[in-house]
XYZ file of C-alpha atoms in Angstrom:
559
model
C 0.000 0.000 0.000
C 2.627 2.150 0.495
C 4.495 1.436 -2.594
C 1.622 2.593 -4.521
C 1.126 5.713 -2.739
C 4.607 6.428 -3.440
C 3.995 5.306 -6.822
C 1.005 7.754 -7.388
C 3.116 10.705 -6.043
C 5.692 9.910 -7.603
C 3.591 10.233 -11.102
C 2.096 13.436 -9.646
C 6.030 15.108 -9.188
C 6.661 14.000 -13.241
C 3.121 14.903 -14.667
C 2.564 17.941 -17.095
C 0.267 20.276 -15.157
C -3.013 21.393 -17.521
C -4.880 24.826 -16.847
C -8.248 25.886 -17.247
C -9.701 29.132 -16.413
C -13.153 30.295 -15.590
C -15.205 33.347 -14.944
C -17.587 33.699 -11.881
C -19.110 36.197 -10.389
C -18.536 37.250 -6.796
C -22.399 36.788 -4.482
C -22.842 33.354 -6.559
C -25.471 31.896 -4.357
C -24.041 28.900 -2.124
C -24.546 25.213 -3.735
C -24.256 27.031 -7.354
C -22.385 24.399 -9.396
C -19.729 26.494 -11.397
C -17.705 23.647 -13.320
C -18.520 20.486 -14.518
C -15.368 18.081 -14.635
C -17.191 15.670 -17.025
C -17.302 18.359 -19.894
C -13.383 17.665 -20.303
C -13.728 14.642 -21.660
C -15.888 12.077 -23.161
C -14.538 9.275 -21.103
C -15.410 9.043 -17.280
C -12.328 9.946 -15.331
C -11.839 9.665 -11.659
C -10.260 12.683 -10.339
C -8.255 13.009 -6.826
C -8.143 16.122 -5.003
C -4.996 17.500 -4.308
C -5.883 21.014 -3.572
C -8.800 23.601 -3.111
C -9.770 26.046 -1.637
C -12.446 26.757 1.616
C -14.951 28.396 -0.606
C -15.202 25.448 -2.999
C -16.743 21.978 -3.134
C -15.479 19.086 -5.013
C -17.931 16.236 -5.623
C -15.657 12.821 -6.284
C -18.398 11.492 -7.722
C -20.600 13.574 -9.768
C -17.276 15.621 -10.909
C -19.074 18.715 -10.218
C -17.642 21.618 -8.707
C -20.098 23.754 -6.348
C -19.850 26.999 -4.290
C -19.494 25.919 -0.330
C -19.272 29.558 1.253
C -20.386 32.940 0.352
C -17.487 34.663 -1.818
C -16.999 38.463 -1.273
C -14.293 39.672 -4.416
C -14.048 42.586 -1.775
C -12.881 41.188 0.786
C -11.168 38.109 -0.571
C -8.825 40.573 -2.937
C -8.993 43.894 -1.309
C -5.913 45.396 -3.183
C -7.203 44.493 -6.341
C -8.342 47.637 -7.558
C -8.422 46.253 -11.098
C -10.319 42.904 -11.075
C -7.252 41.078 -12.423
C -5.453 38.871 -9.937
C -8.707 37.977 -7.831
C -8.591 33.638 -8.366
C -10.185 31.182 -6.544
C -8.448 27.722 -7.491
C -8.164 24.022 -6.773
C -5.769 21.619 -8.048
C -6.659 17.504 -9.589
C -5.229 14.457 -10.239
C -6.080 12.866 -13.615
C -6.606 8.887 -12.809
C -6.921 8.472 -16.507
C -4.378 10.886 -17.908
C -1.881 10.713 -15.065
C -1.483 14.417 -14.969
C -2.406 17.186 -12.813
C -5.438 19.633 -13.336
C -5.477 22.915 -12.194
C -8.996 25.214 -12.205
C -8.530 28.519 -11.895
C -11.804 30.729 -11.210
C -11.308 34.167 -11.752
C -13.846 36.123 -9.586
C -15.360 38.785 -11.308
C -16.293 42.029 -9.453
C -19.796 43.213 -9.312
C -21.287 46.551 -8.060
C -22.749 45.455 -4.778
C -20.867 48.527 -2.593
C -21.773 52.042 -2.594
C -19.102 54.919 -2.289
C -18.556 56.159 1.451
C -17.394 59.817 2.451
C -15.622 59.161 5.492
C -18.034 61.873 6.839
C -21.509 63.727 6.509
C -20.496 66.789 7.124
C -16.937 68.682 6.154
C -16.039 72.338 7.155
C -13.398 74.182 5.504
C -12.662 78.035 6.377
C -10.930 81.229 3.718
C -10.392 84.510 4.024
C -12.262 86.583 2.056
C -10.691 88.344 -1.042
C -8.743 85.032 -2.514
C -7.979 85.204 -5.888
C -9.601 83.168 -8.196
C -9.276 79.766 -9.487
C -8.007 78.723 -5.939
C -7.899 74.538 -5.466
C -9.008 73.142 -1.956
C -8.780 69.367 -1.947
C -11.491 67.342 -1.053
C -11.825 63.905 0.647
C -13.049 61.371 -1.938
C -15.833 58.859 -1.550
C -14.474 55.582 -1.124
C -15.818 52.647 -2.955
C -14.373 49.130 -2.528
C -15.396 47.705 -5.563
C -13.189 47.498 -8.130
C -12.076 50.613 -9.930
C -15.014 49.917 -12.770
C -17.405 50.041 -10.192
C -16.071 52.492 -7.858
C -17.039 55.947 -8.101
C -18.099 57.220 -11.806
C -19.041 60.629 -11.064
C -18.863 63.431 -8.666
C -21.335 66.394 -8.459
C -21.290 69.482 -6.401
C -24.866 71.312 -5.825
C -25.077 75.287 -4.597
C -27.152 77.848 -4.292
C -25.518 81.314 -6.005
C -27.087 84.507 -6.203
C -30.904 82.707 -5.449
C -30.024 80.313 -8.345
C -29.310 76.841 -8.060
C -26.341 75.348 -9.562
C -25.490 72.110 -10.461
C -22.253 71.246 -11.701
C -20.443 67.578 -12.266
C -16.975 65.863 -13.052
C -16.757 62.524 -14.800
C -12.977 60.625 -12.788
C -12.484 59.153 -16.320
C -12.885 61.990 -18.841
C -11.258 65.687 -19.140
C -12.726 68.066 -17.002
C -15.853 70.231 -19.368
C -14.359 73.335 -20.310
C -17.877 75.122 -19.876
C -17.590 74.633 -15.963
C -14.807 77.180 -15.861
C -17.400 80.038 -15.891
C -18.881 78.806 -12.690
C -18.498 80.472 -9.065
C -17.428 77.162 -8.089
C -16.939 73.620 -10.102
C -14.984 70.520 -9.125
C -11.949 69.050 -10.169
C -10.819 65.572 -10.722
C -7.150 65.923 -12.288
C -4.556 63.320 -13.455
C -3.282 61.966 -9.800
C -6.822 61.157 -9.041
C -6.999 64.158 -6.628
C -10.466 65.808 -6.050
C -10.923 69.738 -5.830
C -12.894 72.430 -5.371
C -11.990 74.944 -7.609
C -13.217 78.500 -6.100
C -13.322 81.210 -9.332
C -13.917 83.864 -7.874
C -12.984 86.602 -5.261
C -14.671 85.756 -1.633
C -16.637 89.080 -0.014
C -17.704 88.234 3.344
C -19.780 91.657 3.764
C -21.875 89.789 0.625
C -22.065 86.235 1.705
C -20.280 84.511 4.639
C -21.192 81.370 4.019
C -21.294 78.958 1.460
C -23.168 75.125 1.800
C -22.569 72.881 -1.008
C -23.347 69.047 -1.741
C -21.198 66.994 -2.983
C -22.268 63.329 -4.374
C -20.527 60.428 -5.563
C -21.852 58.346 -7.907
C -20.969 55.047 -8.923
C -23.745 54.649 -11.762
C -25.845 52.547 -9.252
C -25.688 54.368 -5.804
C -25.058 57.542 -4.725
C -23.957 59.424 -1.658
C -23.896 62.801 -0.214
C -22.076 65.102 1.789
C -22.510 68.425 2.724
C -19.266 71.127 2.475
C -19.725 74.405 4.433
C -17.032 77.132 3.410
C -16.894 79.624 6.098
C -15.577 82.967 4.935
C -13.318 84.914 6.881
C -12.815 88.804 7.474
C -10.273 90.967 6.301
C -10.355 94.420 7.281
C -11.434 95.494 3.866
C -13.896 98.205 4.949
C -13.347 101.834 6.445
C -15.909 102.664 8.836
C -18.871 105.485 7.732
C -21.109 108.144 9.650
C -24.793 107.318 9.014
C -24.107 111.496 8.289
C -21.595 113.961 7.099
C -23.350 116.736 9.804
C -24.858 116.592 12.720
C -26.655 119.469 14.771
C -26.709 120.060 18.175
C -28.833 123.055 20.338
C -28.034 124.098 23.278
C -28.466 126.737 25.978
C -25.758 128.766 27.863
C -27.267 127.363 30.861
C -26.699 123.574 29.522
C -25.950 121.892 32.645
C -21.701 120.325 32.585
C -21.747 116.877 31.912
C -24.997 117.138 29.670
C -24.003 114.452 26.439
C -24.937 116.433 23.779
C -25.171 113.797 21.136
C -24.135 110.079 20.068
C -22.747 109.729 17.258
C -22.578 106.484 15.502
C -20.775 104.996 12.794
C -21.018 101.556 10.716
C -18.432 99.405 9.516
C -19.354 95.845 6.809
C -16.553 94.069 8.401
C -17.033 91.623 11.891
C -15.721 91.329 15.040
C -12.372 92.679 15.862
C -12.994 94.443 12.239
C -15.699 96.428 12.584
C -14.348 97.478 16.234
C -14.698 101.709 15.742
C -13.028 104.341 17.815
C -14.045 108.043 17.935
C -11.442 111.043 18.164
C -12.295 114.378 18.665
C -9.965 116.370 15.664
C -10.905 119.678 15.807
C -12.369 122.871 16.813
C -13.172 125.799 15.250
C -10.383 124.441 12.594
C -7.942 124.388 15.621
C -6.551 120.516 15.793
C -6.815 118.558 18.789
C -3.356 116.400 19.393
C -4.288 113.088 20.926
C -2.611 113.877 24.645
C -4.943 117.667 24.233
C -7.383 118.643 26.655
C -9.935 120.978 26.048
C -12.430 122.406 28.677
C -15.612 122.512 26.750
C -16.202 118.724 25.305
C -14.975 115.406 25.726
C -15.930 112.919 23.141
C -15.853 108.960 24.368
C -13.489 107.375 22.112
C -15.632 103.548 22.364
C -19.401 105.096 22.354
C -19.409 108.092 19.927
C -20.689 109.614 23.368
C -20.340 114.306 23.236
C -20.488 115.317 26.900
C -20.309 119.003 27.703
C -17.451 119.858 30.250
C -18.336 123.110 31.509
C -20.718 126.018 31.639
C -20.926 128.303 28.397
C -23.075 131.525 30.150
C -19.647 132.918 30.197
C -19.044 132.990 26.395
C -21.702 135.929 25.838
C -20.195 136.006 22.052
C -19.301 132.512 21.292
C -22.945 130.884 19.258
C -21.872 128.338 17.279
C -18.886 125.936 17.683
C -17.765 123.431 14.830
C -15.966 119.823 15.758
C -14.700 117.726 13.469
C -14.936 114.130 14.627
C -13.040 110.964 12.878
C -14.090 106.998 13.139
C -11.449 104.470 12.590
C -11.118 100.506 12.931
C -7.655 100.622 14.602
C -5.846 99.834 11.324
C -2.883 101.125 11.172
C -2.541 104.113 9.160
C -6.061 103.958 8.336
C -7.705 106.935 6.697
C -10.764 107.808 9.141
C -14.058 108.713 8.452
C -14.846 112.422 9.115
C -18.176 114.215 10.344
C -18.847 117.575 11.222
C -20.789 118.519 14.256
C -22.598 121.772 15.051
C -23.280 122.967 18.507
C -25.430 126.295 18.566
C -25.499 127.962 21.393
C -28.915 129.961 22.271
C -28.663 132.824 24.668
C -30.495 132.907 27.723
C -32.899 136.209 27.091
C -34.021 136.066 31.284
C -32.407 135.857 34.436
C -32.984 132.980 36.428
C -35.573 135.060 39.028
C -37.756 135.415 36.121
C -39.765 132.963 34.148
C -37.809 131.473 30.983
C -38.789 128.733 28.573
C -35.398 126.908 26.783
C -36.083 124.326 24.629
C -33.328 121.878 22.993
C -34.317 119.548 21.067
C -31.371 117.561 20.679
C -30.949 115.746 17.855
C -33.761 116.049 15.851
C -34.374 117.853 12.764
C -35.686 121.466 13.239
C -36.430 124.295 10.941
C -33.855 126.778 11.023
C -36.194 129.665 12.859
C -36.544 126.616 15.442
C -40.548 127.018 14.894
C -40.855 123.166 13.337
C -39.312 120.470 14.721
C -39.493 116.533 12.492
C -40.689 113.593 13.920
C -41.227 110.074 11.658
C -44.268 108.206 11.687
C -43.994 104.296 13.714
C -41.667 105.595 16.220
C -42.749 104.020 19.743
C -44.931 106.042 22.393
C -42.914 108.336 24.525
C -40.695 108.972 22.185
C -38.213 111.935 23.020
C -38.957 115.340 21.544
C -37.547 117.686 22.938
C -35.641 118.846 26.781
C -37.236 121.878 28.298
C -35.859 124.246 31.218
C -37.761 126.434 32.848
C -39.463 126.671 36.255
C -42.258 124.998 37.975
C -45.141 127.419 36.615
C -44.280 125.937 33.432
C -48.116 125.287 31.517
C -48.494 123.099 28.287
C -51.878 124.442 26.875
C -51.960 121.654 24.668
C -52.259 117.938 25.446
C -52.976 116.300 22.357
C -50.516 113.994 20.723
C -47.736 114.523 23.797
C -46.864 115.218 26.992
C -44.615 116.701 29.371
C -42.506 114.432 31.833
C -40.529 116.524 34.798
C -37.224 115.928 35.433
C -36.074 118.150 38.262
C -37.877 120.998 39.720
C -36.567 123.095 36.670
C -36.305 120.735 33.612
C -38.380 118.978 31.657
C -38.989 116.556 28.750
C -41.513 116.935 26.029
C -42.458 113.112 24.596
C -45.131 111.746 22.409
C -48.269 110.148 24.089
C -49.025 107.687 20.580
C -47.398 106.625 17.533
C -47.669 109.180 15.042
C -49.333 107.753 11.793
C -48.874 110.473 9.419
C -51.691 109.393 7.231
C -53.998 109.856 10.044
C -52.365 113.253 11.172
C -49.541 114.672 9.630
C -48.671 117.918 12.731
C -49.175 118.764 15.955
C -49.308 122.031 17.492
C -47.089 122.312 20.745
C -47.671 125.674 23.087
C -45.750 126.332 26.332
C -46.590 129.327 28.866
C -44.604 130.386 31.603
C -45.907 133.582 33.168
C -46.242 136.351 30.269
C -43.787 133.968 28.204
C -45.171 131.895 25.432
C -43.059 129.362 22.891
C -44.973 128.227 20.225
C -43.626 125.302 17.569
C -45.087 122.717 15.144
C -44.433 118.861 15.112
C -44.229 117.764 11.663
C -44.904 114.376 11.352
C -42.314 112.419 8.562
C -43.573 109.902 6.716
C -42.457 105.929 6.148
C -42.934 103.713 3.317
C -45.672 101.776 5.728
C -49.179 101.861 2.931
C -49.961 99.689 1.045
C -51.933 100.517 -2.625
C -55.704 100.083 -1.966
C -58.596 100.150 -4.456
C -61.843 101.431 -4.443
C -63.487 98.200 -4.270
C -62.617 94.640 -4.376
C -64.092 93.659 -7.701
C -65.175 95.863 -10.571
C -67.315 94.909 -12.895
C -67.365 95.757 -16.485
C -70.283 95.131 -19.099
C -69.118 94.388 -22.744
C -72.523 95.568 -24.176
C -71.069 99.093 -24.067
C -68.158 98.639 -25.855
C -69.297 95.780 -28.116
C -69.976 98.311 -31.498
C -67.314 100.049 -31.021
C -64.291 99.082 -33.675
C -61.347 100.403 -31.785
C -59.295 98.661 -28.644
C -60.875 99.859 -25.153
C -58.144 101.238 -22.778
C -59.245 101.239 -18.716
C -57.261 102.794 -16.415
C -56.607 101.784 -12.985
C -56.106 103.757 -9.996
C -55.093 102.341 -6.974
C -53.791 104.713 -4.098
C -50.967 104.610 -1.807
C -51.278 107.210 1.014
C -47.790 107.259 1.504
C -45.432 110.120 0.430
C -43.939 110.212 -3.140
C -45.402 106.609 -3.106
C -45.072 104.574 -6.514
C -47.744 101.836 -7.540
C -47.284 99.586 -10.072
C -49.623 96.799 -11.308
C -49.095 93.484 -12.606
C -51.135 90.098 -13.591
C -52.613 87.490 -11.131
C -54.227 85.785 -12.654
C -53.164 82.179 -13.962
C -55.225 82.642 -17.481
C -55.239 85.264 -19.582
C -57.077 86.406 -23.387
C -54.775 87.124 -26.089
C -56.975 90.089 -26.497
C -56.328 91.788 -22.983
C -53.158 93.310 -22.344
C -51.756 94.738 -19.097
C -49.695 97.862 -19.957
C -48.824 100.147 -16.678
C -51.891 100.843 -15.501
C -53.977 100.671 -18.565
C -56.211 97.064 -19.428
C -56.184 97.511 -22.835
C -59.378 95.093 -24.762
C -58.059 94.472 -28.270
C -60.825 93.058 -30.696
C -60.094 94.718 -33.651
C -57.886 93.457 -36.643
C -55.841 95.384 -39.325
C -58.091 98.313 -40.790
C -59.648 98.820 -37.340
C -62.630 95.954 -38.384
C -63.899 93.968 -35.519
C -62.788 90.363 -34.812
C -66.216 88.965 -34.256
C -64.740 85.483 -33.183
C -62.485 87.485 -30.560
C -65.931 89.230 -29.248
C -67.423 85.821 -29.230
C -64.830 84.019 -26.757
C -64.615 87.423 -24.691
C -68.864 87.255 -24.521
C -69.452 83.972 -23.936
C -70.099 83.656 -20.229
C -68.146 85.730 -17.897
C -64.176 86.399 -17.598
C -62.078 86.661 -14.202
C -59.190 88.527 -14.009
C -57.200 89.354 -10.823
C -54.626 92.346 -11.092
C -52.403 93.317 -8.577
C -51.610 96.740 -7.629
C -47.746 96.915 -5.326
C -45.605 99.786 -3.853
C -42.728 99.942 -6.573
C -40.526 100.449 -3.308
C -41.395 97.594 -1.690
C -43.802 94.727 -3.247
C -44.442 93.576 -0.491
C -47.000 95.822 0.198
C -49.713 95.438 -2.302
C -53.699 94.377 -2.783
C -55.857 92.573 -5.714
C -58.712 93.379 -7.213
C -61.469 90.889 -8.977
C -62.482 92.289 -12.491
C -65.403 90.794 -14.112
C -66.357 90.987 -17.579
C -69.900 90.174 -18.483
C -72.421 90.554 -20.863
C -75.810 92.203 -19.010
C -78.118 90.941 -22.244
């Protein structure tokens, strides 16, 4: 017994070995017979098994070859990006023959994996003002399928300027040259690198952030992930007075430490950025060097705030005073922003033992004779009007539309009791007594863009029968009001269906039924008079649509 089995592998060591390769594909179901032995030849041979592998299952009597365990290309032959050198194979003796057999299954890959980002969500930062056509790599999906079934396609979505942009790279073709015009577009270049290609110049004061998706696609799944570019400041912006002059009135007898006025300015850039400081520059043309003092106003370099330092009943002479006053970021070398303020100084026409009315009215906007004073529509109840001094005997003889609030036993406040609608009332008349003293002023009401158009009625209704015979187009003209100021209305189709013949032009609803000559198009009469005809125009604010109403027009036939 031994001899032969020294015999047989001895013949084994000295036989030709024969090859034969087949194609399978990975996920065969278990059991699945994948060779047939018998097809070799048309003589039953007796085959011995010298070598196989786990996921195979040699039957030594039917010759059949049969799946045993689930076979996963993907995991059997991870490195084989390719689908070349992924084999399964198991190794005969030929009883007949005397030579050796060797079956060699190649596994073929199919697309049973879908691409992975190796997260959901990525965050990437820049600073504003990049120049274009600036590459930020990406992380790539990752598919472990073989390279013909790994990713196909990447796309990146966006929203950009309210429009919606979609935009795609193919990893095995050049990248489309008509992506270059794009804000962004994605790059896929010969070292199999991924990019986002950013083409133009980052603003952060117009858009700080940017969210895009970005899917791969392997031409049978797809996956997302969402990018969020954060844009960063750069101190790109100088800051700006919401004006170039201010006005300030006081009184001689303007108590020290009074603050006269906050001024305010703006800067588009953020945080450390948009940080302003306030310098007082000058007075009266006379500069103010940063270590200066002066001993009539003190200007807070972080709030804007004026404060008066001393008395001015001594400067019988002195009436007006002009500062110039600069805003700046803290950049160095930075050219500030400049406004001029105004303080006007009224004299004090009574002694203090007799009665006196002083008004200042701080900043709001006054008539230059002081006799009308401007205050907008919307602003809340008790809103500040004006500062009063004067003594306790003080009398307001009229009530309606504010009020006075005391202060101390000589100083007052004049505020609004209601917010002023200007449609419903555009002035109030203000009268103060003190003794035989009287000040008289208006308050003139401003107005906001707050109306909307409004028509007459909600539906109007017109009757063809009068217009029927006549052989010309009929022009109607609309007239919706806005009680606002300088207000604009413009009008515009609702309505989801409209007749060829109507036309909306401004505000005329031009009915066109006649044909070349000026003859009547009886068949256009016919659709307009047969049975009734809706139309819904809308009339808008042309300064802000959203402020608008609709009106119902119906067209009829009353015989």
């Amino acid at each position: 017994m031994i001899m032969l089995l020294f015999y047989i592998f001895l013949l084994i060591g000295l036989s030709q070995c024969r090859e034969h390769e087949i194609s399978i594909n990975e996920e065969t179901p278990i059991d699945t017979i994948i060779f047939d032995l018998n097809s070799l030849s048309t003589t039953v041979i007796t085959y011995q098994l010298l070598e196989s592998s786990s996921l195979l299952h040699f039957n030594s009597t039917t010759n059949l070859i049969s799946i045993s365990k689930r076979i996963d290309r993907d995991t059997l032959c991870p490195n084989d990006d390719q689908c070349s050198k992924c084999y399964l194979t198991i190794k005969l003796y030929d009883m007949y023959y005397y030579d050796i057999l060797l079956l060699k299954f190649k596994i073929n890959d199919i697309n049973d994996n879908q691409p992975i980002f190796s997260s959901n969500t990525y965050s990437i930062s820049l600073t504003e003002n990049n120049m274009p056509e600036m590459k930020i790599r990406l992380s790539k999906a990752e598919d472990i399928d073989c390279f013909i079934n790994g990713v196909q396609l990447y796309e990146l979505t966006y929203v950009y300027r309210n429009r919606v942009i979609v935009s795609s790279v193919n990893v095995f073709q050049p990248q489309p040259q008509n992506q270059t015009n794009q804000p962004f577009y994605l790059l896929y270049d010969s070292n199999a690198e991924l990019y986002l290609v950013i083409n133009i110049s980052l603003d952060r004061e117009l858009q700080d952030e940017y969210i895009f998706t970005i899917t791969a696609n392997d031409q049978k799944y797809a996956t997302s992930t969402k990018l969020t570019l954060t844009v960063l400041d750069v101190n790109d912006h100088n800051p700006k007075f919401s004006q170039s002059i201010y006005t300030v009135n006081i009184s001689q007898s303007t108590p020290m430490g009074t603050i006269l006025i906050k001024l305010t300015a703006y800067d588009a850039d953020s945080d450390d950025n948009a940080r302003i400081y306030y310098s007082l520059l000058s007075i009266d043309g006379y500069k103010i060097e940063s270590n200066d003092r002066n001993e009539l106003f003190q200007l807070n370099s972080y709030t804007g705030e004026l404060t008066l330092l001393s008395k001015l009943d001594h400067l019988d002479t002195k009436n007006i005073f002009k500062l110039v006053v600069g805003a700046s970021d803290g950049t160095h070398n930075a050219i500030p922003a400049l406004t001029t303020v105004y303080i006007n100084v009224q004299t004090d026409l009574f002694n203090s033992d007799q009665s006196l009315i002083q008004i200042t009215f701080g900043s709001n906007r006054v008539s230059k004779n002081f006799t009308e004073v401007y205050i907008s529509e919307n602003l809340p109840n008790a809103t500040f009007i004006a500062y009063i001094k004067s003594n306790p005997n003080l009398q307001l003889l009229t009530h309606e539309g504010f009020f006075l609030q005391k202060l101390t036993e000589n100083s007052f406040t004049l505020l609004t009791d209601r917010s002023y609608d200007r449609e419903t009332r555009s002035s109030y008349n203000v009268q103060l007594r003190n003794g035989n003293i009287q000040r008289n002023f208006q308050i003139l009401v401003t107005d906001v863009n707050d109306c909307k158009p409004q028509w007459n009625s909600s539906i109007l209704n017109i009757d063809f029968d009068q217009f029927i015979h006549l052989n010309e187009a009929i022009v109607l003209t609309l007239n919706a009001t806005d009680e606002d100021e300088n207000s604009r209305v413009g009008y515009r189709k609702k309505s989801t269906s409209w007749p060829q013949s109507i036309s909306l032009i401004s505000n005329q609803l031009i009915l066109n039924c006649t044909v070349e000559g000026n003859e009547t198009n009886n068949d256009c009469w016919f659709y307009l008079a047969n049975g009734e005809i809706w139309l819904d125009i809308e009339a808008y604010d042309l300064d802000n649509e959203n402020f608008s109403s609709v009106i119902k027009i119906r067209l009829y036939r009353s015989s």
